[in-house]
PDB file of C-alpha atoms in Angstrom:
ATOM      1  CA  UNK A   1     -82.798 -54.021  79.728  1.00 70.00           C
ATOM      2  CA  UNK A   2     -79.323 -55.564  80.431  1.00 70.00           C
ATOM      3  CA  UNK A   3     -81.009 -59.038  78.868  1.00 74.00           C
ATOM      4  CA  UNK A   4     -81.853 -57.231  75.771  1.00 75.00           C
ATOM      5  CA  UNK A   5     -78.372 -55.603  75.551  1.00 79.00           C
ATOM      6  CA  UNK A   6     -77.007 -59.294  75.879  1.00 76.00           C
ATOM      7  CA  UNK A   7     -79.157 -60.687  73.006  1.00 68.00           C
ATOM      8  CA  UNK A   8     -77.946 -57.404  70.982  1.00 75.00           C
ATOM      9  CA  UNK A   9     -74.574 -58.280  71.404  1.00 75.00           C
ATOM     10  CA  UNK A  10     -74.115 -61.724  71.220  1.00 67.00           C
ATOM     11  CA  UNK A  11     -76.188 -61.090  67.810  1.00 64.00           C
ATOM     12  CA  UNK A  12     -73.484 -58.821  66.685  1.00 65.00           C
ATOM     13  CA  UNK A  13     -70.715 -60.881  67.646  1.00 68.00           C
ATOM     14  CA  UNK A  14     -72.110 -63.761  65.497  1.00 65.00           C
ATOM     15  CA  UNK A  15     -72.800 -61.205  62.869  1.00 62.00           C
ATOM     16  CA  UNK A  16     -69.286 -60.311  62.631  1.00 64.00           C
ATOM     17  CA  UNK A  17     -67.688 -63.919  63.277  1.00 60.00           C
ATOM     18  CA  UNK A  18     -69.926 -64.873  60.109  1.00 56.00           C
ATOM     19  CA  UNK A  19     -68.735 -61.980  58.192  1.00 55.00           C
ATOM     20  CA  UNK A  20     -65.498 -63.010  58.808  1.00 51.00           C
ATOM     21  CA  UNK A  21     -65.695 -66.547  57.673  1.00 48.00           C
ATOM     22  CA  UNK A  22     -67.120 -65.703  54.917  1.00 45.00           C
ATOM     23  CA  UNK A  23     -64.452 -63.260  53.708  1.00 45.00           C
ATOM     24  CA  UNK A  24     -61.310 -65.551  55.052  1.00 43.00           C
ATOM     25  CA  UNK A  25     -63.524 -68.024  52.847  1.00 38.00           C
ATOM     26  CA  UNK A  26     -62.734 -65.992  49.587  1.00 37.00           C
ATOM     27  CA  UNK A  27     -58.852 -66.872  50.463  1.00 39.00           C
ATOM     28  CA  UNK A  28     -58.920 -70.948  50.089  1.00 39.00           C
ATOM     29  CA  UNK A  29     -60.820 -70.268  46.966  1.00 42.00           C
ATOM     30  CA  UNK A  30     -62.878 -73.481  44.873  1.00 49.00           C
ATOM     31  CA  UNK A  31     -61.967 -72.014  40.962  1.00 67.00           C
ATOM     32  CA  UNK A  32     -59.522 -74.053  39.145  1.00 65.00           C
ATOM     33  CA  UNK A  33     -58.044 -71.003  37.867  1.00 66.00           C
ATOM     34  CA  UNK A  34     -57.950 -68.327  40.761  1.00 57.00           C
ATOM     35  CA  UNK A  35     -59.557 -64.806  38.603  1.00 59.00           C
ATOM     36  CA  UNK A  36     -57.947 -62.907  40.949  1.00 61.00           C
ATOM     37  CA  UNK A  37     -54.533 -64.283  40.652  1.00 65.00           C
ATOM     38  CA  UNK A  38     -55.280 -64.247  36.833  1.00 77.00           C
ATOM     39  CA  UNK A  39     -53.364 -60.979  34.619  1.00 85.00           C
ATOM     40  CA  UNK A  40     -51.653 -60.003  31.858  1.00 90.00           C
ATOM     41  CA  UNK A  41     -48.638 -57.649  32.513  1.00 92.00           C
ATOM     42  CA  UNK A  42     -47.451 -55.482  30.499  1.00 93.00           C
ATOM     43  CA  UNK A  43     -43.532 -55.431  30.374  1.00 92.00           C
ATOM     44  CA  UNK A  44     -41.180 -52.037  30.077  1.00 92.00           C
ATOM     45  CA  UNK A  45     -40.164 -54.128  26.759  1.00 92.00           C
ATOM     46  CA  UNK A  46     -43.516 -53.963  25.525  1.00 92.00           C
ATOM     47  CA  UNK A  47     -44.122 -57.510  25.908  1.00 93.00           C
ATOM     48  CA  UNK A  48     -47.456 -59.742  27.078  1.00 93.00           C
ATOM     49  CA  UNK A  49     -47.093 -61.801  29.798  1.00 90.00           C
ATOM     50  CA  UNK A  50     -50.063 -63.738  31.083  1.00 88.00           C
ATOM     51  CA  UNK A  51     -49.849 -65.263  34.601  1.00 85.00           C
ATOM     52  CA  UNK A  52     -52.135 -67.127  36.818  1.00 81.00           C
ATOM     53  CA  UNK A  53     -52.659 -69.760  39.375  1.00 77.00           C
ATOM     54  CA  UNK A  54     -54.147 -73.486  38.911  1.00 76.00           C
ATOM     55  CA  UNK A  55     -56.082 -74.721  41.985  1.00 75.00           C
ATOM     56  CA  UNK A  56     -53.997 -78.581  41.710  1.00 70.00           C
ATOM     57  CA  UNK A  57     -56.017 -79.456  44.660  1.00 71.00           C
ATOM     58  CA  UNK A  58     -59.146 -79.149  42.363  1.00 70.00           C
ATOM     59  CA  UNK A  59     -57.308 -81.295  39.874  1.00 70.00           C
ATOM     60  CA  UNK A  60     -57.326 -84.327  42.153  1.00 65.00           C
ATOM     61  CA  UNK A  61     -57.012 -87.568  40.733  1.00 64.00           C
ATOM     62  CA  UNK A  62     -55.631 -86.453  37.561  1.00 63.00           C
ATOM     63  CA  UNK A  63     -52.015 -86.339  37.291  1.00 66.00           C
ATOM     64  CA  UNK A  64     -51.179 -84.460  33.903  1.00 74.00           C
ATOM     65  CA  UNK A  65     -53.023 -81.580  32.052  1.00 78.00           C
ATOM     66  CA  UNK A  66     -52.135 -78.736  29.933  1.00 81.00           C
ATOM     67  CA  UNK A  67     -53.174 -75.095  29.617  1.00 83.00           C
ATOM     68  CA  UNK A  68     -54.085 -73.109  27.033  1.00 87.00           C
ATOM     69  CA  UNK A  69     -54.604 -69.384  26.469  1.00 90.00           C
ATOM     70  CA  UNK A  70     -56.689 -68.414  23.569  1.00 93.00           C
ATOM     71  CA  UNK A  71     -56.859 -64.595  21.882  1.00 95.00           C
ATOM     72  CA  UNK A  72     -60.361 -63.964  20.875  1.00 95.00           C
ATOM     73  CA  UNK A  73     -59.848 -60.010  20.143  1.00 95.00           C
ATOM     74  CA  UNK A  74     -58.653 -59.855  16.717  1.00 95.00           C
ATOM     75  CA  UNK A  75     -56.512 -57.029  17.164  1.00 95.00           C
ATOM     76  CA  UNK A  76     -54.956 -58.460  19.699  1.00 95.00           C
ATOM     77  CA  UNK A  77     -54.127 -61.731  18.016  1.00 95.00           C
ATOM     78  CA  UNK A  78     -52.407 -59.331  15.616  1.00 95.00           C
ATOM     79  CA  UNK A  79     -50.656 -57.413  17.451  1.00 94.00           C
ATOM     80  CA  UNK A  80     -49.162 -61.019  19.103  1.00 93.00           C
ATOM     81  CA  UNK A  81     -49.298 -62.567  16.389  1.00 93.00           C
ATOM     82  CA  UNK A  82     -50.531 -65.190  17.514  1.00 91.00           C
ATOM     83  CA  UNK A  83     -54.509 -66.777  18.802  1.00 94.00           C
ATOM     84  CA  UNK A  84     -53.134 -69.527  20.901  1.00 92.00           C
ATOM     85  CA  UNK A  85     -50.462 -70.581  22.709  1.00 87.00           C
ATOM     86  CA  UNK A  86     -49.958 -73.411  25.071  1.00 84.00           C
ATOM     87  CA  UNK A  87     -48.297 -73.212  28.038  1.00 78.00           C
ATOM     88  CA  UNK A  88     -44.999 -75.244  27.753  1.00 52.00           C
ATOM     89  CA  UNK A  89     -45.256 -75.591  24.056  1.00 47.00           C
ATOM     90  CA  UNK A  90     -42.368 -77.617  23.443  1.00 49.00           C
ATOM     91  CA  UNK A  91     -43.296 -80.296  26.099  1.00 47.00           C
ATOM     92  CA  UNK A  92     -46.518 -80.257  24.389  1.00 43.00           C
ATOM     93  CA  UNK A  93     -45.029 -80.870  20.497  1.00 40.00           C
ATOM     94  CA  UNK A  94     -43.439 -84.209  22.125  1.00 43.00           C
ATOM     95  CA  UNK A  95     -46.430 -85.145  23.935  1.00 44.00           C
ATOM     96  CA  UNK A  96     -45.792 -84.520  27.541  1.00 49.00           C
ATOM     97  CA  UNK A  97     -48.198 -82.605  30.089  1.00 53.00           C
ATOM     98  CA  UNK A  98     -47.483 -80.647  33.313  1.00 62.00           C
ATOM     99  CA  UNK A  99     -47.761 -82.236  36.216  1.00 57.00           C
ATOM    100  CA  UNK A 100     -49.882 -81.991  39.033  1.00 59.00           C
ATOM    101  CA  UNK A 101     -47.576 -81.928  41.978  1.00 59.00           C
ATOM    102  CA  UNK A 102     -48.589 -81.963  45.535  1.00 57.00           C
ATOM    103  CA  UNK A 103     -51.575 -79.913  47.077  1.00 59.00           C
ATOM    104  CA  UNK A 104     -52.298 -76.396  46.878  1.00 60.00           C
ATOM    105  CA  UNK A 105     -52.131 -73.688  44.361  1.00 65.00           C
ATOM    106  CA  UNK A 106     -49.371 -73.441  41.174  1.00 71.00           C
ATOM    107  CA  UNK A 107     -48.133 -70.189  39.884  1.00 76.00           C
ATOM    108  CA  UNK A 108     -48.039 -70.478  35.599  1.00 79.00           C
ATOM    109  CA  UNK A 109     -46.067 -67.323  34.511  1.00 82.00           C
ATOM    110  CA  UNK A 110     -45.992 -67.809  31.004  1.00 83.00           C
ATOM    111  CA  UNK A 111     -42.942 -66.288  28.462  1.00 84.00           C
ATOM    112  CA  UNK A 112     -43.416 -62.342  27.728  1.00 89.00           C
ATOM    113  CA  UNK A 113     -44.827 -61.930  24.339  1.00 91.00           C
ATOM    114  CA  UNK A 114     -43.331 -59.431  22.576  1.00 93.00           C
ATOM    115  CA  UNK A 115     -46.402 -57.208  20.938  1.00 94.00           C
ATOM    116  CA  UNK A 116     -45.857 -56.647  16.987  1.00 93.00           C
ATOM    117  CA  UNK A 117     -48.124 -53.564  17.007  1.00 91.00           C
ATOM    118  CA  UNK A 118     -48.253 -50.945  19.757  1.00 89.00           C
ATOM    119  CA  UNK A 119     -51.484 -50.791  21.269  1.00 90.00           C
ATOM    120  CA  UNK A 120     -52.306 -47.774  23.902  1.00 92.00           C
ATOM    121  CA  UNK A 121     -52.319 -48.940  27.870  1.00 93.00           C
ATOM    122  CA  UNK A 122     -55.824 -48.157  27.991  1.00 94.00           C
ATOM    123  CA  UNK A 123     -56.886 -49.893  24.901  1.00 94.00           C
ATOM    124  CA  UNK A 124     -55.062 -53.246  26.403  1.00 93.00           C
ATOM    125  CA  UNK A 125     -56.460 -52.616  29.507  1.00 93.00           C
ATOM    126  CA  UNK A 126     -60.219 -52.504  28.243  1.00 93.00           C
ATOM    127  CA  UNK A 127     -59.827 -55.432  26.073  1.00 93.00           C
ATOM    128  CA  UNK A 128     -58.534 -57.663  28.363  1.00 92.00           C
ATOM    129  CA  UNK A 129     -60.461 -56.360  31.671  1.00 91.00           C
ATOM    130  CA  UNK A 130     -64.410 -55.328  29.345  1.00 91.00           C
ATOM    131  CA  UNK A 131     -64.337 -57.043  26.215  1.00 91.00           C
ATOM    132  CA  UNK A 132     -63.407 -61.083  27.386  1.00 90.00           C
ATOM    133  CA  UNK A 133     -59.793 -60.804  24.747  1.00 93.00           C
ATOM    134  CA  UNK A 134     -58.122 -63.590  26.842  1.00 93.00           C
ATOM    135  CA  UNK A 135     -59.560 -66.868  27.682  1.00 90.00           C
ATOM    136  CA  UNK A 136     -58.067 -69.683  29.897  1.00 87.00           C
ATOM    137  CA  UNK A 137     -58.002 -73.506  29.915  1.00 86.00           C
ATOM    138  CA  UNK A 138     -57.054 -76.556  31.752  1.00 83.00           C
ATOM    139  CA  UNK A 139     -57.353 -79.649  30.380  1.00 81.00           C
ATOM    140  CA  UNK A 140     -56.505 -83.074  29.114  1.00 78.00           C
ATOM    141  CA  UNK A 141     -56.864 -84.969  25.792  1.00 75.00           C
ATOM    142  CA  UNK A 142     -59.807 -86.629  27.625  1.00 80.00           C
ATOM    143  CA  UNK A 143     -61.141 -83.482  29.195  1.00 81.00           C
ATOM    144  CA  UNK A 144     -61.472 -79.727  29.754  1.00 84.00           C
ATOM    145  CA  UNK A 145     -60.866 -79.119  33.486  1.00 81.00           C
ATOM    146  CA  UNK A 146     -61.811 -75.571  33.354  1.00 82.00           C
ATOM    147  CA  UNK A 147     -62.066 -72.618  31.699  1.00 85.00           C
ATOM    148  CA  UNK A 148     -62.210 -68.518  32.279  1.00 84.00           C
ATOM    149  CA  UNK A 149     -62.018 -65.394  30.804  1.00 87.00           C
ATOM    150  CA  UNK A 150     -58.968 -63.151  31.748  1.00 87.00           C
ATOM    151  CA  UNK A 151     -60.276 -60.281  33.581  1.00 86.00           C
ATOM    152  CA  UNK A 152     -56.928 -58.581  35.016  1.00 88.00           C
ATOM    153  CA  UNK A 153     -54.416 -56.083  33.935  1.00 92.00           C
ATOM    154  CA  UNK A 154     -51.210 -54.458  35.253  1.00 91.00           C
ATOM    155  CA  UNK A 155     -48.351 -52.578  33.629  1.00 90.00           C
ATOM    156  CA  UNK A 156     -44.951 -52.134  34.273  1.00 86.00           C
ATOM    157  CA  UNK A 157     -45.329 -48.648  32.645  1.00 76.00           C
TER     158      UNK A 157
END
């Protein structure tokens, strides 16, 4: 009996040391853009900001890259006025990248967008969140690193 008790819970304990590995796993995460760092906010000035964080440890061995956010909702791309913007725009018009700088992850939080037509919380909300509005990309004039589909939203409001 106390064998069978030992065997139970020495089971359990690497049941739950497993468990917990595999969550703590979900923290150093393998995406080049982490989804659940990945949102657009919704200022008090009824402005778009999209934010997210690039995995540069992922981008090893390349030293420069750019990132692009792409509206595929049309009333959204309306509303912005806008279907794509690239992050650091003006570095990009004279040809320069961002850099990949040391190891770890790096925060992008992109200029507010002011929104040209007022669109309802909820209606943001399910276009960016249900209906794939908001895409995301990494990548080179050689390459595309990676690329996702926006699936966060938070408001100020």
């Amino acid at each position: 009996m106390l064998k069978n008790i030992r065997l139970i819970t020495v089971l359990l304990l690497v049941l739950s040391v497993t468990t917990l590995l595999n969550g703590c796993g979900l923290l150093f995460s393998n995406e080049l853009i982490v989804n659940r760092y990945a949102d657009a906010l919704l200022t008090k000035n009824n402005e778009l900001q999209f934010r997210f964080r690039i995995n540069s440890e992922i981008l090893a061995g390349q030293q420069l890259y750019k990132v692009k956010v792409t509206i595929h909702d049309d009333k959204l791309a309306e509303a912005i006025g806008k279907r794509e913007i690239v992050y650091g725009e003006e570095q990009v018009q004279n040809g320069e990248y961002l850099e990949v700088e040391g190891k770890g992850e790096k925060y992008i939080f992109m200029d507010p967008l002011p929104l040209n037509v007022d669109l309802h919380i909820h209606e943001l909300k399910n276009m960016i969140e249900k209906n794939n509005a908001v895409s995301i990309e990494v990548f080179n004039n050689q390459e595309v690193f990676g690329r996702t589909y926006l699936t966060n939203f938070s408001s100020e409001l």
